[in-house]
Structures are given as C-alpha cells and as structure tokens.
C-alpha cells in the first residue's frame, strides 16, 4: 500500500485534502480519498452479497472495513490462515481490507472492563477481553491490507486519570503489537486516543507519530464528545500527524460528521450510518451537485424525510412507481420502484434491505466523490456550508410547520 496527498484545499477549506491510495497488485486506478470504508460482517456487507458488491462504483467500493473481533469464535485462526486469509476466503482479491477492532455495530468498546492486560468489548457473544498477543495472532491469519493496533477507547465523560491511563495503555499496546507483528508494522495503523482532552490527544498523536507505521487510526470519537468541541479535538490530532500518511477514523459517519472530519484532514471513514439507515427502512435522497444551485431551497421529495433520507415504510410510497432517486445509476433504482421496496419492507422480506443497502452505499459513495471534486476545485468550504445550511433551513421549516 502507498498513500500520497494529491491536493490540499487550504484557505477556507481548512485542512481538507484529496489523496490517492495505491493498492499493491490491484489492476484498477488508485482509490481517491476522502473515501468511505464499507462496513462488513465477517468480510462482506450485512445485506449485500459478493455478486451485488460488484455492481457498486469502482474503485471507490473496493475499500472494506472488517473487525477482527467478528472472527473470535469461528472460523478459527488456523482455519483462516490455511485458506489463505480474507481475500482468498471471500474471493475478493481486488478489494482492500482495513481491519480495526471497533465497528460501532456489534463490537463496542467497554472501558470499565478494560484492564492492563487487554481491551474489553461488548460482542453478541458477551463481553470479551482481548490481549495484544491474541489480537495479533488473529490479524496474522486474516492478512488484511491495513490493520489498526489495539486501543483503550474511553467515553468523553471519564475522569482525567482514566483518560491518561487509556493513552498510556494504547501506546504500550502499540509497541507490543509492533514487537509481535512478523511484518514489523509495515501494514499497521497506529492508534490515537485521548477522549475529550485536547492535551492528551496532542500527546498521543505526537507519540504515535514517532513510531514507524504507514498511517493512523483515530479512535475514541462518537463516544459522547461535545459536538462543538469536536473540531478542536480533531485538529489537535491531525496537526501533530505527518501529512504524508493516511488517516482513518471510526465513530463519525453522519454526513455532517464526515464533513467535519474532512475539514480537519481525515481521509477514511466507516459506513455504519448506511447499516442503520438500511435497517430502519430509510433511503438516501440528498443531491450531490449543490454547488450548481444558486438557491439553497431547491425542491426535493421530502414529504416523509429530513431532506437527507426518506422512510420507505411510509404508506405514501405504497403506489409510488418512481425510483428512489431519479437518474440514479445504482442497481436498485435502475430496476425497482419505491412502491416495490415499500411492499417488501411491510411484508418483512430481506430483499428490501438488500436493495436499500445497494442504493444507500452507491449514494453515499457519490457524496464522497462530490466532496473530492469540491476540494479539487477549492470550494470545499462552500460545499460544506451549503449542505449544512440546506439541512438547517429544512429542519427549521419542519419545526415551524409542526
């Protein structure tokens, strides 16, 4: 793997930047960042099969996020290793796997159960304590393209003493993982934590930057931090990391949160937002080319939505024979209608979630593509302002009407 920053926005765009992620052995073009990591359950998206994964735009859809904790019970590390790792087991040889322990869906960090021996997680199989040695062994069997070292993630409300302890443990586990890794950390992401304390964030970032790692995973976000203070926390981290190395963050997946992260210089984001939307029966509808509109109040079908998404369970879509989004090129919009998906949702057919996840993933990848174009054109700040302002105008109108 090789990463290079190709364009920095600067000026009003803050630290926003466009980068290129070169995947070794991949025959496609480099993957541009900021980009979306498609969240998976044991290597594949929750509702999208391997065949339908191929219908998503490439090379954007080649980035997959996998949690090693999903493989704690089965198959065993030995079995996965004998098969040849994730790429061979899933038949996804062209895809780029990034492994990080937290997935915000099933493997949630549990700070109270974590101790000096290892990190604790709440999983479907109960609370599990993972030691660095077991974690590196699992990583060695999975053979991901990039993987994050273990971290002691804590929520924003812990004491200063507990927060400092989490930073010390994370740095110690990083050194242990480096020592245990047969590749010497060539594919390892160093983890930056520090909770809601700016000084601890700076300290951790500075220390991790001294290690010989190709990139960084920024942890501890999405755990109760103050939204108004988040930008300062993000900047405290990115200001102290090398510009030429890739940065991945978990816990920021809403469009507004992604824009905030991009403004601070983050390159990769997880897609748990898509999973939650799909599970609830929602479809993304917001436009990408907002820079082409002089008027922020352009019309959208948002009768049952919030200008970003619509609820396809609603009876208003029972006879709606239009696609989810007009002119959308995804498999779902090219072949099915809102009425059909409404029917599938209301009779509890799994096909509804399959079609919704295909559309939502395709749509969100388009959102990231539009962000990259805005950065290249030096208009990211305007893009961010117009997107947030259009949402604010709509929500204010909705409150007044109610």
mmCIF file of N, CA and C in Angstrom, residues 36-106:
data_model
loop_
_atom_site.group_PDB
_atom_site.id
_atom_site.type_symbol
_atom_site.label_atom_id
_atom_site.label_comp_id
_atom_site.label_asym_id
_atom_site.label_seq_id
_atom_site.Cartn_x
_atom_site.Cartn_y
_atom_site.Cartn_z
ATOM 1 N N UNK A 36 -14.967 6.315 1.604
ATOM 2 C CA UNK A 36 -15.796 5.540 2.520
ATOM 3 C C UNK A 36 -15.289 4.115 2.600
ATOM 4 N N UNK A 37 -15.135 3.616 3.818
ATOM 5 C CA UNK A 37 -14.858 2.200 4.027
ATOM 6 C C UNK A 37 -16.191 1.497 4.243
ATOM 7 N N UNK A 38 -16.521 0.562 3.378
ATOM 8 C CA UNK A 38 -17.793 -0.139 3.502
ATOM 9 C C UNK A 38 -17.706 -1.122 4.663
ATOM 10 N N UNK A 39 -18.564 -0.931 5.660
ATOM 11 C CA UNK A 39 -18.559 -1.798 6.842
ATOM 12 C C UNK A 39 -19.052 -3.193 6.483
ATOM 13 N N UNK A 40 -18.437 -4.202 7.090
ATOM 14 C CA UNK A 40 -18.778 -5.585 6.768
ATOM 15 C C UNK A 40 -19.037 -6.397 8.032
ATOM 16 N N UNK A 41 -19.663 -7.522 7.830
ATOM 17 C CA UNK A 41 -19.819 -8.539 8.877
ATOM 18 C C UNK A 41 -19.083 -9.771 8.388
ATOM 19 N N UNK A 42 -17.919 -10.045 8.975
ATOM 20 C CA UNK A 42 -17.050 -11.139 8.542
ATOM 21 C C UNK A 42 -16.640 -11.000 7.078
ATOM 22 N N UNK A 43 -16.394 -9.746 6.661
ATOM 23 C CA UNK A 43 -15.795 -9.532 5.353
ATOM 24 C C UNK A 43 -16.721 -9.073 4.254
ATOM 25 N N UNK A 44 -18.040 -9.216 4.432
ATOM 26 C CA UNK A 44 -18.998 -8.768 3.428
ATOM 27 C C UNK A 44 -20.023 -7.840 4.076
ATOM 28 N N UNK A 45 -20.549 -6.855 3.313
ATOM 29 C CA UNK A 45 -21.602 -6.001 3.871
ATOM 30 C C UNK A 45 -22.762 -6.849 4.390
ATOM 31 N N UNK A 46 -23.472 -6.331 5.381
ATOM 32 C CA UNK A 46 -24.508 -7.120 6.057
ATOM 33 C C UNK A 46 -25.546 -7.674 5.091
ATOM 34 N N UNK A 47 -25.982 -6.873 4.126
ATOM 35 C CA UNK A 47 -27.072 -7.293 3.242
ATOM 36 C C UNK A 47 -26.667 -7.447 1.778
ATOM 37 N N UNK A 48 -25.433 -7.118 1.440
ATOM 38 C CA UNK A 48 -25.014 -7.159 0.029
ATOM 39 C C UNK A 48 -24.124 -8.375 -0.208
ATOM 40 N N UNK A 49 -24.510 -9.185 -1.179
ATOM 41 C CA UNK A 49 -23.735 -10.375 -1.496
ATOM 42 C C UNK A 49 -22.488 -10.000 -2.305
ATOM 43 N N UNK A 50 -21.625 -10.969 -2.492
ATOM 44 C CA UNK A 50 -20.402 -10.739 -3.257
ATOM 45 C C UNK A 50 -20.730 -10.318 -4.687
ATOM 46 N N UNK A 51 -21.757 -10.924 -5.295
ATOM 47 C CA UNK A 51 -22.120 -10.600 -6.675
ATOM 48 C C UNK A 51 -22.626 -9.170 -6.798
ATOM 49 N N UNK A 52 -23.482 -8.752 -5.851
ATOM 50 C CA UNK A 52 -24.024 -7.398 -5.913
ATOM 51 C C UNK A 52 -22.990 -6.347 -5.512
ATOM 52 N N UNK A 53 -21.982 -6.764 -4.765
ATOM 53 C CA UNK A 53 -20.905 -5.841 -4.414
ATOM 54 C C UNK A 53 -20.204 -5.348 -5.685
ATOM 55 N N UNK A 54 -20.190 -6.194 -6.700
ATOM 56 C CA UNK A 54 -19.541 -5.840 -7.960
ATOM 57 C C UNK A 54 -20.317 -4.790 -8.743
ATOM 58 N N UNK A 55 -21.597 -4.545 -8.386
ATOM 59 C CA UNK A 55 -22.385 -3.538 -9.105
ATOM 60 C C UNK A 55 -22.113 -2.121 -8.597
ATOM 61 N N UNK A 56 -21.420 -2.002 -7.477
ATOM 62 C CA UNK A 56 -21.128 -0.678 -6.920
ATOM 63 C C UNK A 56 -19.987 -0.022 -7.696
ATOM 64 N N UNK A 57 -19.920 1.313 -7.679
ATOM 65 C CA UNK A 57 -18.885 2.019 -8.448
ATOM 66 C C UNK A 57 -17.477 1.633 -8.014
ATOM 67 N N UNK A 58 -16.627 1.398 -8.972
ATOM 68 C CA UNK A 58 -15.218 1.116 -8.679
ATOM 69 C C UNK A 58 -14.367 2.280 -9.188
ATOM 70 N N UNK A 59 -13.211 2.535 -8.571
ATOM 71 C CA UNK A 59 -12.609 1.745 -7.485
ATOM 72 C C UNK A 59 -13.089 2.133 -6.086
ATOM 73 N N UNK A 60 -14.062 3.079 -5.980
ATOM 74 C CA UNK A 60 -14.482 3.580 -4.673
ATOM 75 C C UNK A 60 -14.956 2.473 -3.738
ATOM 76 N N UNK A 61 -15.639 1.460 -4.294
ATOM 77 C CA UNK A 61 -16.239 0.420 -3.454
ATOM 78 C C UNK A 61 -15.271 -0.693 -3.084
ATOM 79 N N UNK A 62 -13.999 -0.544 -3.435
ATOM 80 C CA UNK A 62 -13.034 -1.602 -3.142
ATOM 81 C C UNK A 62 -12.520 -1.560 -1.709
ATOM 82 N N UNK A 63 -12.838 -0.492 -0.972
ATOM 83 C CA UNK A 63 -12.380 -0.364 0.413
ATOM 84 C C UNK A 63 -13.386 -1.001 1.365
ATOM 85 N N UNK A 64 -12.942 -1.995 2.123
ATOM 86 C CA UNK A 64 -13.823 -2.707 3.048
ATOM 87 C C UNK A 64 -13.244 -2.655 4.460
ATOM 88 N N UNK A 65 -14.127 -2.379 5.432
ATOM 89 C CA UNK A 65 -13.724 -2.361 6.835
ATOM 90 C C UNK A 65 -14.170 -3.660 7.493
ATOM 91 N N UNK A 66 -13.249 -4.355 8.122
ATOM 92 C CA UNK A 66 -13.568 -5.604 8.799
ATOM 93 C C UNK A 66 -13.086 -5.535 10.241
ATOM 94 N N UNK A 67 -13.871 -6.104 11.155
ATOM 95 C CA UNK A 67 -13.468 -6.168 12.559
ATOM 96 C C UNK A 67 -12.934 -7.563 12.875
ATOM 97 N N UNK A 68 -11.690 -7.674 13.342
ATOM 98 C CA UNK A 68 -11.145 -8.990 13.714
ATOM 99 C C UNK A 68 -11.967 -9.671 14.803
ATOM 100 N N UNK A 69 -12.691 -8.872 15.607
ATOM 101 C CA UNK A 69 -13.469 -9.452 16.696
ATOM 102 C C UNK A 69 -14.631 -10.295 16.199
ATOM 103 N N UNK A 70 -15.048 -10.093 14.950
ATOM 104 C CA UNK A 70 -16.120 -10.910 14.387
ATOM 105 C C UNK A 70 -15.679 -12.359 14.187
ATOM 106 N N UNK A 71 -14.373 -12.589 14.189
ATOM 107 C CA UNK A 71 -13.838 -13.928 13.934
ATOM 108 C C UNK A 71 -13.318 -14.594 15.209
ATOM 109 N N UNK A 72 -13.744 -14.095 16.374
ATOM 110 C CA UNK A 72 -13.230 -14.656 17.627
ATOM 111 C C UNK A 72 -13.656 -16.106 17.823
ATOM 112 N N UNK A 73 -14.874 -16.443 17.408
ATOM 113 C CA UNK A 73 -15.397 -17.775 17.683
ATOM 114 C C UNK A 73 -15.169 -18.758 16.538
ATOM 115 N N UNK A 74 -15.492 -18.326 15.322
ATOM 116 C CA UNK A 74 -15.291 -19.190 14.175
ATOM 117 C C UNK A 74 -15.292 -18.356 12.898
ATOM 118 N N UNK A 75 -14.621 -18.812 11.857
ATOM 119 C CA UNK A 75 -13.682 -19.941 11.900
ATOM 120 C C UNK A 75 -12.427 -19.602 12.699
ATOM 121 N N UNK A 76 -11.694 -20.597 13.064
ATOM 122 C CA UNK A 76 -10.514 -20.396 13.887
ATOM 123 C C UNK A 76 -9.405 -19.723 13.090
ATOM 124 N N UNK A 77 -8.437 -19.162 13.820
ATOM 125 C CA UNK A 77 -7.301 -18.509 13.169
ATOM 126 C C UNK A 77 -6.550 -19.479 12.266
ATOM 127 N N UNK A 78 -6.402 -20.716 12.720
ATOM 128 C CA UNK A 78 -5.678 -21.714 11.931
ATOM 129 C C UNK A 78 -6.407 -22.005 10.629
ATOM 130 N N UNK A 79 -7.744 -22.113 10.712
ATOM 131 C CA UNK A 79 -8.535 -22.407 9.514
ATOM 132 C C UNK A 79 -8.432 -21.282 8.500
ATOM 133 N N UNK A 80 -8.574 -20.030 8.993
ATOM 134 C CA UNK A 80 -8.494 -18.869 8.090
ATOM 135 C C UNK A 80 -7.113 -18.787 7.453
ATOM 136 N N UNK A 81 -6.085 -19.055 8.257
ATOM 137 C CA UNK A 81 -4.713 -18.998 7.762
ATOM 138 C C UNK A 81 -4.472 -20.057 6.696
ATOM 139 N N UNK A 82 -5.004 -21.269 6.912
ATOM 140 C CA UNK A 82 -4.837 -22.350 5.930
ATOM 141 C C UNK A 82 -5.546 -22.031 4.621
ATOM 142 N N UNK A 83 -6.678 -21.329 4.702
ATOM 143 C CA UNK A 83 -7.407 -20.933 3.493
ATOM 144 C C UNK A 83 -6.606 -19.903 2.710
ATOM 145 N N UNK A 84 -5.895 -19.028 3.449
ATOM 146 C CA UNK A 84 -5.097 -18.009 2.781
ATOM 147 C C UNK A 84 -5.478 -16.591 3.141
ATOM 148 N N UNK A 85 -6.281 -16.434 4.204
ATOM 149 C CA UNK A 85 -6.654 -15.091 4.637
ATOM 150 C C UNK A 85 -7.986 -14.637 4.059
ATOM 151 N N UNK A 86 -8.343 -13.403 4.360
ATOM 152 C CA UNK A 86 -9.642 -12.863 3.959
ATOM 153 C C UNK A 86 -9.845 -12.846 2.449
ATOM 154 N N UNK A 87 -8.843 -12.380 1.710
ATOM 155 C CA UNK A 87 -9.008 -12.247 0.270
ATOM 156 C C UNK A 87 -9.324 -13.586 -0.386
ATOM 157 N N UNK A 88 -8.618 -14.627 0.029
ATOM 158 C CA UNK A 88 -8.827 -15.944 -0.549
ATOM 159 C C UNK A 88 -10.141 -16.549 -0.070
ATOM 160 N N UNK A 89 -10.455 -16.378 1.220
ATOM 161 C CA UNK A 89 -11.663 -16.967 1.792
ATOM 162 C C UNK A 89 -12.928 -16.389 1.152
ATOM 163 N N UNK A 90 -12.920 -15.076 0.882
ATOM 164 C CA UNK A 90 -14.103 -14.404 0.342
ATOM 165 C C UNK A 90 -14.079 -14.287 -1.180
ATOM 166 N N UNK A 91 -12.946 -14.582 -1.782
ATOM 167 C CA UNK A 91 -12.839 -14.440 -3.228
ATOM 168 C C UNK A 91 -12.828 -12.994 -3.682
ATOM 169 N N UNK A 92 -12.386 -12.095 -2.817
ATOM 170 C CA UNK A 92 -12.339 -10.661 -3.131
ATOM 171 C C UNK A 92 -10.874 -10.237 -3.269
ATOM 172 N N UNK A 93 -10.238 -10.694 -4.305
ATOM 173 C CA UNK A 93 -8.797 -10.485 -4.470
ATOM 174 C C UNK A 93 -8.449 -9.036 -4.804
ATOM 175 N N UNK A 94 -9.381 -8.317 -5.409
ATOM 176 C CA UNK A 94 -9.122 -6.937 -5.816
ATOM 177 C C UNK A 94 -9.409 -5.941 -4.701
ATOM 178 N N UNK A 95 -10.087 -6.376 -3.654
ATOM 179 C CA UNK A 95 -10.521 -5.457 -2.609
ATOM 180 C C UNK A 95 -9.426 -5.197 -1.580
ATOM 181 N N UNK A 96 -9.604 -4.076 -0.884
ATOM 182 C CA UNK A 96 -8.623 -3.587 0.093
ATOM 183 C C UNK A 96 -9.260 -3.651 1.472
ATOM 184 N N UNK A 97 -8.774 -4.535 2.321
ATOM 185 C CA UNK A 97 -9.350 -4.725 3.660
ATOM 186 C C UNK A 97 -8.574 -3.909 4.701
ATOM 187 N N UNK A 98 -9.325 -3.146 5.479
ATOM 188 C CA UNK A 98 -8.760 -2.416 6.614
ATOM 189 C C UNK A 98 -9.395 -2.990 7.875
ATOM 190 N N UNK A 99 -8.574 -3.540 8.754
ATOM 191 C CA UNK A 99 -9.080 -4.181 9.976
ATOM 192 C C UNK A 99 -8.896 -3.257 11.165
ATOM 193 N N UNK A 100 -9.980 -3.023 11.886
ATOM 194 C CA UNK A 100 -9.947 -2.246 13.124
ATOM 195 C C UNK A 100 -10.920 -2.896 14.087
ATOM 196 N N UNK A 101 -10.571 -2.988 15.369
ATOM 197 C CA UNK A 101 -11.391 -3.765 16.308
ATOM 198 C C UNK A 101 -12.795 -3.221 16.524
ATOM 199 N N UNK A 102 -12.968 -1.912 16.444
ATOM 200 C CA UNK A 102 -14.284 -1.335 16.704
ATOM 201 C C UNK A 102 -15.075 -1.190 15.407
ATOM 202 N N UNK A 103 -16.351 -1.592 15.444
ATOM 203 C CA UNK A 103 -17.167 -1.441 14.247
ATOM 204 C C UNK A 103 -18.452 -0.656 14.504
ATOM 205 N N UNK A 104 -18.682 -0.199 15.725
ATOM 206 C CA UNK A 104 -19.839 0.633 16.088
ATOM 207 C C UNK A 104 -21.168 -0.075 15.887
ATOM 208 N N UNK A 105 -21.156 -1.372 15.593
ATOM 209 C CA UNK A 105 -22.382 -2.132 15.413
ATOM 210 C C UNK A 105 -22.486 -3.260 16.430
ATOM 211 N N UNK A 106 -21.460 -4.107 16.447
ATOM 212 C CA UNK A 106 -21.516 -5.280 17.310
ATOM 213 C C UNK A 106 -20.349 -5.374 18.271
#
